[in-house]
Every structure is written in structure tokens, then in C-alpha cells.
Amino acid sequence: MEERHEVTEEASGGEGGAVQVESEEAEHFRAVVDALLFYEQYMRNWLAKCEADLHAVPAAQRSVMPPGVMEKYRRVRELATVNQQFIHHMVADHANMFQNSQHHTSAVGQGKKAEQPTLFNMEKVKSTLCQFARDWSAEGKEERDACYGPLLAEIEERFTQNKAERVKVRILTPGAGLGRLTYELAARGFTSQGNEFSYYMLLGSNFILNRSTEVGQYELHPYLRQSCNVVRAADQLRVVRVPDVVASVGLNGADTLSMVAGDFIEVYGVPEQHGQWDCIATCFFLDTAHNVVDYVAVIANVLRSGGVWVNVGPLLWHYADMDAERSVEMAWDEVKQVIEACGFRVEKEGMRHCPYTANQASMLKVAYDCVFFVATKQAEPPAGIDPQPEQPQPPAQAQPQPPAQAQPQPQLLQQHGKKKRYRR
């Protein structure tokens, strides 16, 4: 039987404000889908430059190059088509992903010519393909064991071993990405809800959780664009297959998994969420904050008394180098003091070595020594620390400035008070 999403929306700011936000949100959604659908053309444009650069090499030098170089480019072009077919499957139902949001159809889907996607958006497309390899392929198991493993082990140790009783334990995973950690918790019997605001991740998790039906159903070549630090030419072309598990089979019909789309602070920083969760599991999430105190305050509010917060992740503050964005950066020992000041007792802490979307065949692999901690809520957070509306930023320089141009909106989805939900 086909599974559909059950979606609700909540909006704030009055009718006029809601309409404007809906329009901005729809525009961003269309830009994301159009970037995904532009992938193959993006790859062809890049290959055209590669081939032109190769032909510009003097003939005598080309004569000593392996004849397979040009053949490799031909294969990359073919496999980019395979990746585009995967993406087409991923976005096929995007117009119906959320209820009451038919305007989310992309320009391409409407038969219109899409604008050239930004380089930022195309980088997100490439990153999304690598995230599938990390979260939903057999190849990604080592990474998942490194970052999700400590969280899952801690949660299983602290909560009931009776799987029939686990459904009563409510666990929230902010920054859920493609939903693997959220799924793993639900598959262990817990009531698990993920929260995510990137449309790239929401489209991907919706696809993999709700519409994949076989192990290894889809072929993916996530490393085609990685032409540096390659050991063997074949490494650039290699395939991973997704998913390595089928969500509907792993859950065995249990209705214990849900995903909520929206900004974490706006969705969960409301009175209705106070004390509603037994556990918060954050993985590679804390450093996505403009101000980490906002995150800690919301987590402290949504956890029940005695609730558990488990975390693994680096402190690569995402807005640190963006002059137009607010960014408060702290060291781990400073963040720990914030956590304790908000009513938590840190019971365990340490470091965990975690690779991140690492191409196992590459000379270059990204890895972090991540902060791992377990904290329990001992008291309510101090009054008045709830996240506050953003204030206008002062100018970076004191001297008079020319009239400011409109700043581009952050490319990561901000739901502006909207709550969108899809449930298996």
C-alpha cells in the first residue's frame, strides 16, 4: 500500500506576513529543486572545460598521457546521467511533499526556463549526493558507527531494554539531515522525530524513507566531481548503492518515525513544546547556531525534568566567516559552562574521531575530533534566556556608507514560524 505524508502547517505574523513568507519560501524551494535538476548540465559544463583544457595541451605532451584520460571524461558524462536519474526519482513528488503548498512546483516542472543556479546551490547538490553515501549506503557504515554509534549506545543503555515499552520514550533529533539517526532510533522501538530545515535534506529524507522499496535499489556515483587527490582513475567513477536498509521493513509497520520541517528555534521554542521530550540527540548540529545559547535554551525547555541530552559533533561555527550574519563563537569549555548554567549536569564528556562524508578511496579525507557529551536536565533554565527576535546589525564600519543593497537570503531554509510535518 502506498504511504503518503501527513502534513500540517502553522504560520505566524498575520495574514499579510504569512503570504509574503510563503512566497519567499516557495521561491527558495523552487531554486533548490531547479539546482537539483540542473546537475547533469552543470557536470557537462565542467566536462567541456576539462576537455578544452586537455586539447590545449601541446600534442607532444598529450602523446605521453594515457589514452584513457579522454575516455574517463566520456564515462563521467555517462554516469552524470545516472546521477541525474537518481535525482529525478528524488524530486519526482516534490510538488506534493507538503500539503497546501502546490506553489512549490519548480520552474522546470512548470515548463519554464530555470535561472542559472548559484555555485553555492550546486555545491549543495554535490554535497547531498555524498550525504546519501554517508547515511544510506553500506560504504557509509564506518562513518555512521563513529558518529551515531556513541549516541545510540548511550540511549539504549539509559532507557528501557523492553522494546515494547520503548515507544513511550520520545526522542528528538534536531538537524536530522537525511534522517538516518532518526530512523535508527525508531527502528530500535523509540518514538523518534527528526527536525530539518534544509530543503536538500528534506527532499532526500522524504525520498529515501518513504519511497525506496529495495535494498540497493538506486545506483549513485557521488565522487564524479572530485578530480583532485584521486589514486586510481576508476576511483572517481565508483558506484555506491542506496539504500542499505528499507525503512518500512526496519520499522516493521510501527508508526514511530516522523520528520518536521522548519527552523529548530521557531518550531520547538514555543510553550507547547515545554517538557515534551525524554531525550535530545544532536549530531553535527550545535555549530549550526548563530548563537549556541539559543539552542541550549530551547533544548533545556523541551526536555522533561531528568531528560537526557546526548551529543556528538565539532564546533565549526557555520556563520563564523559571514560578515552579514550574526555569529557567536565559543570554545567547548565555554559551551559546557553555558550548558551547565541552563540547568544541565554533564555526566560524560570526551572526544570522538569522526570522518565526515569521506571518500574512502581519496587521498584527502575530512575528519573531526568531535565533542561527545551526555547531560541530564537537573533544573529549569534561568528566566529570560529564551531566543529573542533578531535585532538589526550595526554597520561594520563607522564611516558613512552608500545605500545598502538588499542582502541575499541565507540559502539554508528558514521556515519563519512555519511548521511542516511529514510522517511515515
GROMACS .gro file of C-alpha atoms in nm:
model
  424
    1MET     CA    1   0.000   0.000   0.000
    2GLU     CA    2   0.139   0.339  -0.093
    3GLU     CA    3   0.240   0.555   0.200
    4ARG     CA    4   0.167   0.924   0.193
    5HIS     CA    5   0.281   1.212   0.411
    6GLU     CA    6   0.062   1.363   0.674
    7VAL     CA    7   0.147   1.732   0.686
    8THR     CA    8   0.040   2.025   0.900
    9GLU     CA    9   0.139   2.389   0.873
   10GLU     CA   10   0.140   2.665   1.127
   11ALA     CA   11   0.216   3.025   1.037
   12SER     CA   12   0.259   3.342   1.236
   13GLY     CA   13   0.288   3.710   1.161
   14GLY     CA   14  -0.060   3.794   1.037
   15GLU     CA   15  -0.219   3.718   0.703
   16GLY     CA   16  -0.007   3.961   0.502
   17GLY     CA   17   0.316   3.849   0.664
   18ALA     CA   18   0.226   3.484   0.617
   19VAL     CA   19   0.160   3.537   0.246
   20GLN     CA   20   0.495   3.711   0.200
   21VAL     CA   21   0.680   3.438   0.390
   22GLU     CA   22   0.501   3.169   0.190
   23SER     CA   23   0.607   3.339  -0.133
   24GLU     CA   24   0.971   3.369  -0.024
   25GLU     CA   25   0.973   3.011   0.095
   26ALA     CA   26   0.823   2.886  -0.231
   27GLU     CA   27   1.082   3.079  -0.430
   28HIS     CA   28   1.363   2.921  -0.233
   29PHE     CA   29   1.212   2.573  -0.268
   30ARG     CA   30   1.190   2.616  -0.644
   31ALA     CA   31   1.554   2.731  -0.655
   32VAL     CA   32   1.660   2.415  -0.469
   33VAL     CA   33   1.465   2.183  -0.698
   34ASP     CA   34   1.591   2.366  -1.007
   35ALA     CA   35   1.951   2.330  -0.884
   36LEU     CA   36   1.899   1.957  -0.838
   37LEU     CA   37   1.751   1.925  -1.187
   38PHE     CA   38   2.043   2.126  -1.333
   39TYR     CA   39   2.302   1.876  -1.205
   40GLU     CA   40   2.366   1.698  -1.535
   41GLN     CA   41   2.407   2.024  -1.726
   42TYR     CA   42   2.639   2.151  -1.453
   43MET     CA   43   2.854   1.841  -1.499
   44ARG     CA   44   2.852   1.879  -1.879
   45ASN     CA   45   2.966   2.240  -1.846
   46TRP     CA   46   3.253   2.132  -1.623
   47LEU     CA   47   3.350   1.847  -1.855
   48ALA     CA   48   3.354   2.082  -2.153
   49LYS     CA   49   3.618   2.290  -1.975
   50CYS     CA   50   3.816   1.979  -1.879
   51GLU     CA   51   3.820   1.861  -2.239
   52ALA     CA   52   3.910   2.206  -2.371
   53ASP     CA   53   4.198   2.228  -2.125
   54LEU     CA   54   4.319   1.885  -2.233
   55HIS     CA   55   4.307   1.976  -2.603
   56ALA     CA   56   4.506   2.292  -2.526
   57VAL     CA   57   4.799   2.078  -2.412
   58PRO     CA   58   5.069   2.055  -2.685
   59ALA     CA   59   5.037   1.742  -2.897
   60ALA     CA   60   5.381   1.617  -2.792
   61GLN     CA   61   5.276   1.630  -2.426
   62ARG     CA   62   4.941   1.467  -2.497
   63SER     CA   63   5.127   1.180  -2.663
   64VAL     CA   64   5.271   1.073  -2.327
   65MET     CA   65   4.937   1.092  -2.150
   66PRO     CA   66   4.735   0.773  -2.108
   67PRO     CA   67   4.471   0.743  -2.381
   68GLY     CA   68   4.218   0.669  -2.108
   69VAL     CA   69   4.201   1.031  -1.993
   70MET     CA   70   3.952   1.130  -2.262
   71GLU     CA   71   3.766   0.802  -2.214
   72LYS     CA   72   3.735   0.885  -1.845
   73TYR     CA   73   3.562   1.211  -1.932
   74ARG     CA   74   3.321   1.020  -2.154
   75ARG     CA   75   3.239   0.784  -1.866
   76VAL     CA   76   3.192   1.075  -1.625
   77ARG     CA   77   2.942   1.223  -1.869
   78GLU     CA   78   2.751   0.894  -1.886
   79LEU     CA   79   2.750   0.846  -1.510
   80ALA     CA   80   2.636   1.204  -1.453
   81THR     CA   81   2.324   1.099  -1.642
   82VAL     CA   82   2.284   0.810  -1.397
   83ASN     CA   83   2.311   1.053  -1.106
   84GLN     CA   84   2.057   1.281  -1.269
   85GLN     CA   85   1.816   0.988  -1.299
   86PHE     CA   86   1.859   0.928  -0.926
   87ILE     CA   87   1.786   1.296  -0.859
   88HIS     CA   88   1.475   1.279  -1.079
   89HIS     CA   89   1.347   0.997  -0.858
   90MET     CA   90   1.427   1.208  -0.552
   91VAL     CA   91   1.232   1.516  -0.663
   92ALA     CA   92   0.955   1.338  -0.854
   93ASP     CA   93   0.695   1.405  -0.584
   94HIS     CA   94   0.825   1.743  -0.470
   95ALA     CA   95   0.508   1.934  -0.563
   96ASN     CA   96   0.310   1.717  -0.320
   97MET     CA   97   0.570   1.692  -0.047
   98PHE     CA   98   0.381   1.933   0.179
   99GLN     CA   99   0.007   1.985   0.198
  100ASN     CA  100  -0.132   2.325   0.094
  101SER     CA  101   0.188   2.404  -0.094
  102GLN     CA  102   0.118   2.340  -0.460
  103HIS     CA  103   0.320   2.652  -0.545
  104HIS     CA  104   0.632   2.452  -0.466
  105THR     CA  105   0.650   2.322  -0.824
  106SER     CA  106   0.987   2.409  -0.976
  107ALA     CA  107   1.029   2.632  -1.278
  108VAL     CA  108   1.144   2.329  -1.476
  109GLY     CA  109   0.836   2.136  -1.364
  110GLN     CA  110   0.618   2.423  -1.486
  111GLY     CA  111   0.778   2.412  -1.831
  112LYS     CA  112   0.965   2.737  -1.770
  113LYS     CA  113   1.333   2.804  -1.814
  114ALA     CA  114   1.503   2.796  -1.477
  115GLU     CA  115   1.756   3.059  -1.382
  116GLN     CA  116   2.119   2.950  -1.370
  117PRO     CA  117   2.165   2.801  -1.022
  118THR     CA  118   2.421   2.968  -0.797
  119LEU     CA  119   2.754   2.799  -0.737
  120PHE     CA  120   2.651   2.770  -0.372
  121ASN     CA  121   2.341   2.573  -0.468
  122MET     CA  122   2.538   2.342  -0.696
  123GLU     CA  123   2.785   2.275  -0.415
  124LYS     CA  124   2.486   2.175  -0.202
  125VAL     CA  125   2.372   1.935  -0.475
  126LYS     CA  126   2.714   1.766  -0.481
  127SER     CA  127   2.718   1.754  -0.101
  128THR     CA  128   2.374   1.593  -0.095
  129LEU     CA  129   2.494   1.307  -0.316
  130CYS     CA  130   2.786   1.248  -0.078
  131GLN     CA  131   2.545   1.257   0.217
  132PHE     CA  132   2.348   0.971   0.062
  133ALA     CA  133   2.669   0.768   0.052
  134ARG     CA  134   2.735   0.854   0.417
  135ASP     CA  135   2.387   0.790   0.555
  136TRP     CA  136   2.225   0.529   0.332
  137SER     CA  137   2.494   0.307   0.178
  138ALA     CA  138   2.693   0.015   0.311
  139GLU     CA  139   3.008   0.218   0.243
  140GLY     CA  140   2.899   0.479   0.496
  141LYS     CA  141   2.870   0.234   0.786
  142GLU     CA  142   3.212   0.323   0.928
  143GLU     CA  143   3.120   0.691   0.947
  144ARG     CA  144   2.778   0.617   1.094
  145ASP     CA  145   2.930   0.391   1.358
  146ALA     CA  146   3.173   0.667   1.454
  147CYS     CA  147   2.919   0.947   1.499
  148TYR     CA  148   2.580   0.779   1.553
  149GLY     CA  149   2.719   0.478   1.738
  150PRO     CA  150   2.803   0.655   2.067
  151LEU     CA  151   2.463   0.826   2.073
  152LEU     CA  152   2.268   0.506   2.005
  153ALA     CA  153   2.469   0.309   2.262
  154GLU     CA  154   2.413   0.572   2.529
  155ILE     CA  155   2.039   0.596   2.462
  156GLU     CA  156   1.990   0.220   2.462
  157GLU     CA  157   2.180   0.192   2.789
  158ARG     CA  158   1.982   0.467   2.965
  159PHE     CA  159   1.632   0.377   2.855
  160THR     CA  160   1.427   0.062   2.893
  161GLN     CA  161   1.553  -0.259   2.737
  162ASN     CA  162   1.191  -0.369   2.691
  163LYS     CA  163   1.125  -0.282   2.328
  164ALA     CA  164   0.752  -0.290   2.382
  165GLU     CA  165   0.792  -0.007   2.635
  166ARG     CA  166   1.034   0.200   2.427
  167VAL     CA  167   0.753   0.352   2.224
  168LYS     CA  168   0.678   0.563   2.531
  169VAL     CA  169   1.023   0.725   2.510
  170ARG     CA  170   1.012   1.034   2.288
  171ILE     CA  171   1.342   1.131   2.122
  172LEU     CA  172   1.405   1.441   1.911
  173THR     CA  173   1.694   1.471   1.663
  174PRO     CA  174   1.745   1.834   1.553
  175GLY     CA  175   1.943   1.879   1.232
  176ALA     CA  176   1.834   1.533   1.117
  177GLY     CA  177   1.980   1.564   0.766
  178LEU     CA  178   1.881   1.265   0.555
  179GLY     CA  179   1.718   1.104   0.859
  180ARG     CA  180   1.941   0.804   0.930
  181LEU     CA  181   1.988   0.868   1.303
  182THR     CA  182   1.617   0.943   1.336
  183TYR     CA  183   1.540   0.617   1.159
  184GLU     CA  184   1.785   0.413   1.371
  185LEU     CA  185   1.615   0.531   1.689
  186ALA     CA  186   1.270   0.445   1.554
  187ALA     CA  187   1.395   0.105   1.438
  188ARG     CA  188   1.503   0.037   1.797
  189GLY     CA  189   1.148   0.098   1.913
  190PHE     CA  190   1.167   0.459   2.033
  191THR     CA  191   0.924   0.728   1.921
  192SER     CA  192   1.163   0.931   1.709
  193GLN     CA  193   1.114   1.270   1.546
  194GLY     CA  194   1.367   1.445   1.324
  195ASN     CA  195   1.380   1.816   1.256
  196GLU     CA  196   1.547   1.967   0.949
  197PHE     CA  197   1.529   2.298   0.762
  198SER     CA  198   1.744   2.231   0.452
  199TYR     CA  199   1.522   2.153   0.155
  200TYR     CA  200   1.804   1.942   0.006
  201MET     CA  201   1.794   1.719   0.312
  202LEU     CA  202   1.413   1.720   0.337
  203LEU     CA  203   1.371   1.613  -0.025
  204GLY     CA  204   1.632   1.342   0.025
  205SER     CA  205   1.493   1.205   0.351
  206ASN     CA  206   1.136   1.211   0.217
  207PHE     CA  207   1.255   1.008  -0.081
  208ILE     CA  208   1.468   0.752   0.100
  209LEU     CA  209   1.233   0.697   0.395
  210ASN     CA  210   0.905   0.687   0.208
  211ARG     CA  211   0.972   0.580  -0.148
  212SER     CA  212   1.258   0.330  -0.152
  213THR     CA  213   1.138  -0.032  -0.154
  214GLU     CA  214   1.450  -0.247  -0.205
  215VAL     CA  215   1.800  -0.265  -0.063
  216GLY     CA  216   2.044  -0.128  -0.323
  217GLN     CA  217   1.757  -0.003  -0.537
  218TYR     CA  218   1.943   0.301  -0.672
  219GLU     CA  219   2.287   0.340  -0.830
  220LEU     CA  220   2.480   0.651  -0.736
  221HIS     CA  221   2.823   0.788  -0.831
  222PRO     CA  222   2.884   1.058  -0.569
  223TYR     CA  223   3.251   1.132  -0.645
  224LEU     CA  224   3.241   1.221  -1.015
  225ARG     CA  225   3.327   1.585  -0.950
  226GLN     CA  226   3.616   1.501  -0.718
  227SER     CA  227   3.903   1.517  -0.967
  228CYS     CA  228   4.175   1.601  -0.713
  229ASN     CA  229   4.355   1.361  -0.476
  230VAL     CA  230   4.249   1.061  -0.686
  231VAL     CA  231   4.467   0.749  -0.656
  232ARG     CA  232   4.322   0.546  -0.945
  233ALA     CA  233   4.117   0.685  -1.232
  234ALA     CA  234   3.847   0.426  -1.160
  235ASP     CA  235   3.803   0.565  -0.806
  236GLN     CA  236   3.642   0.880  -0.942
  237LEU     CA  237   3.378   0.669  -1.119
  238ARG     CA  238   3.297   0.416  -0.849
  239VAL     CA  239   2.944   0.331  -0.755
  240VAL     CA  240   2.760   0.313  -0.424
  241ARG     CA  241   2.412   0.170  -0.397
  242VAL     CA  242   2.136   0.307  -0.176
  243PRO     CA  243   1.961   0.235   0.049
  244ASP     CA  244   2.137  -0.030   0.256
  245VAL     CA  245   1.815  -0.081   0.453
  246VAL     CA  246   1.449  -0.025   0.367
  247ALA     CA  247   1.284   0.197   0.627
  248SER     CA  248   0.942   0.036   0.606
  249VAL     CA  249   1.096  -0.307   0.667
  250GLY     CA  250   1.315  -0.185   0.953
  251LEU     CA  251   1.019  -0.025   1.128
  252ASN     CA  252   0.800  -0.331   1.075
  253GLY     CA  253   0.485  -0.123   1.038
  254ALA     CA  254   0.538   0.078   1.357
  255ASP     CA  255   0.426   0.442   1.345
  256THR     CA  256   0.724   0.568   1.546
  257LEU     CA  257   0.908   0.788   1.295
  258SER     CA  258   0.824   1.144   1.191
  259MET     CA  259   1.007   1.439   1.038
  260VAL     CA  260   0.926   1.805   1.094
  261ALA     CA  261   1.046   2.073   0.852
  262GLY     CA  262   1.136   2.409   0.996
  263ASP     CA  263   1.385   2.617   1.189
  264PHE     CA  264   1.461   2.441   1.518
  265ILE     CA  265   1.420   2.751   1.733
  266GLU     CA  266   1.092   2.858   1.571
  267VAL     CA  267   0.935   2.513   1.571
  268TYR     CA  268   1.037   2.397   1.918
  269GLY     CA  269   1.091   2.726   2.102
  270VAL     CA  270   0.719   2.753   2.181
  271PRO     CA  271   0.532   2.689   2.508
  272GLU     CA  272   0.353   2.385   2.366
  273GLN     CA  273   0.686   2.200   2.339
  274HIS     CA  274   0.788   2.254   2.702
  275GLY     CA  275   0.885   1.926   2.869
  276GLN     CA  276   0.758   1.714   2.581
  277TRP     CA  277   1.075   1.513   2.512
  278ASP     CA  278   1.261   1.246   2.708
  279CYS     CA  279   1.581   1.272   2.508
  280ILE     CA  280   1.750   1.505   2.261
  281ALA     CA  281   2.014   1.359   2.030
  282THR     CA  282   2.227   1.616   1.847
  283CYS     CA  283   2.484   1.510   1.587
  284PHE     CA  284   2.688   1.769   1.397
  285PHE     CA  285   2.426   2.026   1.497
  286LEU     CA  286   2.540   2.267   1.769
  287ASP     CA  287   2.774   2.459   1.540
  288THR     CA  288   2.491   2.547   1.300
  289ALA     CA  289   2.372   2.808   1.551
  290HIS     CA  290   2.410   3.182   1.513
  291ASN     CA  291   2.421   3.185   1.892
  292VAL     CA  292   2.454   2.848   2.064
  293VAL     CA  293   2.282   2.981   2.379
  294ASP     CA  294   1.960   2.989   2.175
  295TYR     CA  295   1.992   2.618   2.102
  296VAL     CA  296   2.079   2.527   2.460
  297ALA     CA  297   1.784   2.728   2.592
  298VAL     CA  298   1.537   2.557   2.358
  299ILE     CA  299   1.677   2.211   2.436
  300ALA     CA  300   1.654   2.283   2.808
  301ASN     CA  301   1.291   2.388   2.768
  302VAL     CA  302   1.171   2.097   2.557
  303LEU     CA  303   1.331   1.828   2.775
  304ARG     CA  304   1.136   1.696   3.071
  305SER     CA  305   1.296   1.708   3.415
  306GLY     CA  306   1.558   1.432   3.424
  307GLY     CA  307   1.564   1.416   3.046
  308VAL     CA  308   1.886   1.324   2.867
  309TRP     CA  309   2.080   1.518   2.604
  310VAL     CA  310   2.343   1.326   2.404
  311ASN     CA  311   2.572   1.499   2.156
  312VAL     CA  312   2.848   1.428   1.906
  313GLY     CA  313   2.988   1.697   1.681
  314PRO     CA  314   3.254   1.958   1.607
  315LEU     CA  315   3.239   2.331   1.669
  316LEU     CA  316   3.284   2.450   1.312
  317TRP     CA  317   3.067   2.757   1.363
  318HIS     CA  318   2.884   2.786   1.032
  319TYR     CA  319   2.846   3.163   1.025
  320ALA     CA  320   3.194   3.249   1.155
  321ASP     CA  321   3.320   3.393   0.826
  322MET     CA  322   2.999   3.560   0.708
  323ASP     CA  323   3.016   3.933   0.770
  324ALA     CA  324   2.643   3.981   0.708
  325GLU     CA  325   2.545   3.708   0.958
  326ARG     CA  326   2.537   3.714   1.336
  327SER     CA  327   2.782   3.462   1.482
  328VAL     CA  328   2.880   3.393   1.843
  329GLU     CA  329   3.175   3.154   1.860
  330MET     CA  330   3.290   2.976   2.175
  331ALA     CA  331   3.531   2.701   2.272
  332TRP     CA  332   3.398   2.373   2.411
  333ASP     CA  333   3.487   2.460   2.772
  334GLU     CA  334   3.281   2.780   2.731
  335VAL     CA  335   2.988   2.598   2.572
  336LYS     CA  336   2.997   2.348   2.857
  337GLN     CA  337   2.958   2.632   3.108
  338VAL     CA  338   2.654   2.757   2.915
  339ILE     CA  339   2.502   2.408   2.924
  340GLU     CA  340   2.555   2.378   3.300
  341ALA     CA  341   2.420   2.728   3.362
  342CYS     CA  342   2.099   2.627   3.183
  343GLY     CA  343   2.018   2.352   3.431
  344PHE     CA  344   2.216   2.054   3.299
  345ARG     CA  345   2.465   1.827   3.468
  346VAL     CA  346   2.727   1.698   3.225
  347GLU     CA  347   2.777   1.335   3.324
  348LYS     CA  348   3.008   1.220   3.047
  349GLU     CA  349   3.236   1.403   2.808
  350GLY     CA  350   3.517   1.313   2.575
  351MET     CA  351   3.632   1.328   2.215
  352ARG     CA  352   3.534   1.101   1.928
  353HIS     CA  353   3.719   1.085   1.596
  354CYS     CA  354   3.457   1.115   1.321
  355PRO     CA  355   3.520   1.121   0.946
  356TYR     CA  356   3.269   1.329   0.752
  357THR     CA  357   3.142   1.239   0.403
  358ALA     CA  358   3.487   1.096   0.342
  359ASN     CA  359   3.562   0.936   0.006
  360GLN     CA  360   3.729   0.619   0.127
  361ALA     CA  361   3.938   0.593  -0.193
  362SER     CA  362   4.063   0.953  -0.185
  363MET     CA  363   4.399   1.088  -0.069
  364LEU     CA  364   4.205   1.357   0.118
  365LYS     CA  365   3.958   1.273   0.392
  366VAL     CA  366   3.783   1.516   0.623
  367ALA     CA  367   3.760   1.414   0.987
  368TYR     CA  368   3.692   1.589   1.318
  369ASP     CA  369   3.778   1.516   1.678
  370CYS     CA  370   3.424   1.572   1.795
  371VAL     CA  371   3.289   1.665   2.135
  372PHE     CA  372   3.088   1.381   2.286
  373PHE     CA  373   2.883   1.451   2.596
  374VAL     CA  374   2.587   1.323   2.793
  375ALA     CA  375   2.394   1.570   3.008
  376THR     CA  376   2.081   1.537   3.220
  377LYS     CA  377   1.836   1.815   3.295
  378GLN     CA  378   1.852   1.888   3.667
  379ALA     CA  379   1.668   2.221   3.680
  380GLU     CA  380   1.475   2.464   3.464
  381PRO     CA  381   1.689   2.716   3.273
  382PRO     CA  382   1.714   3.073   3.404
  383ALA     CA  383   1.427   3.305   3.317
  384GLY     CA  384   1.474   3.537   3.023
  385ILE     CA  385   1.724   3.334   2.820
  386ASP     CA  386   1.478   3.222   2.554
  387PRO     CA  387   1.580   3.315   2.199
  388GLN     CA  388   1.497   3.676   2.116
  389PRO     CA  389   1.395   3.823   1.781
  390GLU     CA  390   1.697   3.927   1.578
  391GLN     CA  391   1.795   4.291   1.608
  392PRO     CA  392   1.932   4.491   1.315
  393GLN     CA  393   2.307   4.453   1.287
  394PRO     CA  394   2.518   4.769   1.332
  395PRO     CA  395   2.728   4.866   1.033
  396ALA     CA  396   3.067   4.700   1.018
  397GLN     CA  397   3.241   5.039   0.972
  398ALA     CA  398   3.181   5.375   1.135
  399GLN     CA  399   3.228   5.596   0.828
  400PRO     CA  400   2.924   5.684   0.611
  401GLN     CA  401   2.822   5.407   0.375
  402PRO     CA  402   2.641   5.414   0.040
  403PRO     CA  403   2.280   5.292   0.042
  404ALA     CA  404   2.282   4.922   0.125
  405GLN     CA  405   2.182   4.673  -0.140
  406ALA     CA  406   1.940   4.401  -0.045
  407GLN     CA  407   2.133   4.111   0.105
  408PRO     CA  408   2.071   3.765  -0.043
  409GLN     CA  409   1.872   3.542   0.190
  410PRO     CA  410   2.062   3.256   0.355
  411GLN     CA  411   2.044   2.953   0.129
  412LEU     CA  412   1.950   2.721   0.412
  413LEU     CA  413   1.575   2.708   0.460
  414GLN     CA  414   1.440   2.926   0.738
  415GLN     CA  415   1.073   2.849   0.789
  416HIS     CA  416   0.987   3.184   0.956
  417GLY     CA  417   0.747   3.031   1.204
  418LYS     CA  418   0.604   2.769   0.971
  419LYS     CA  419   0.588   2.412   1.083
  420LYS     CA  420   0.562   2.147   0.815
  421ARG     CA  421   0.545   1.786   0.901
  422TYR     CA  422   0.555   1.459   0.715
  423ARG     CA  423   0.502   1.132   0.886
  424ARG     CA  424   0.553   0.776   0.770
   0.00000   0.00000   0.00000
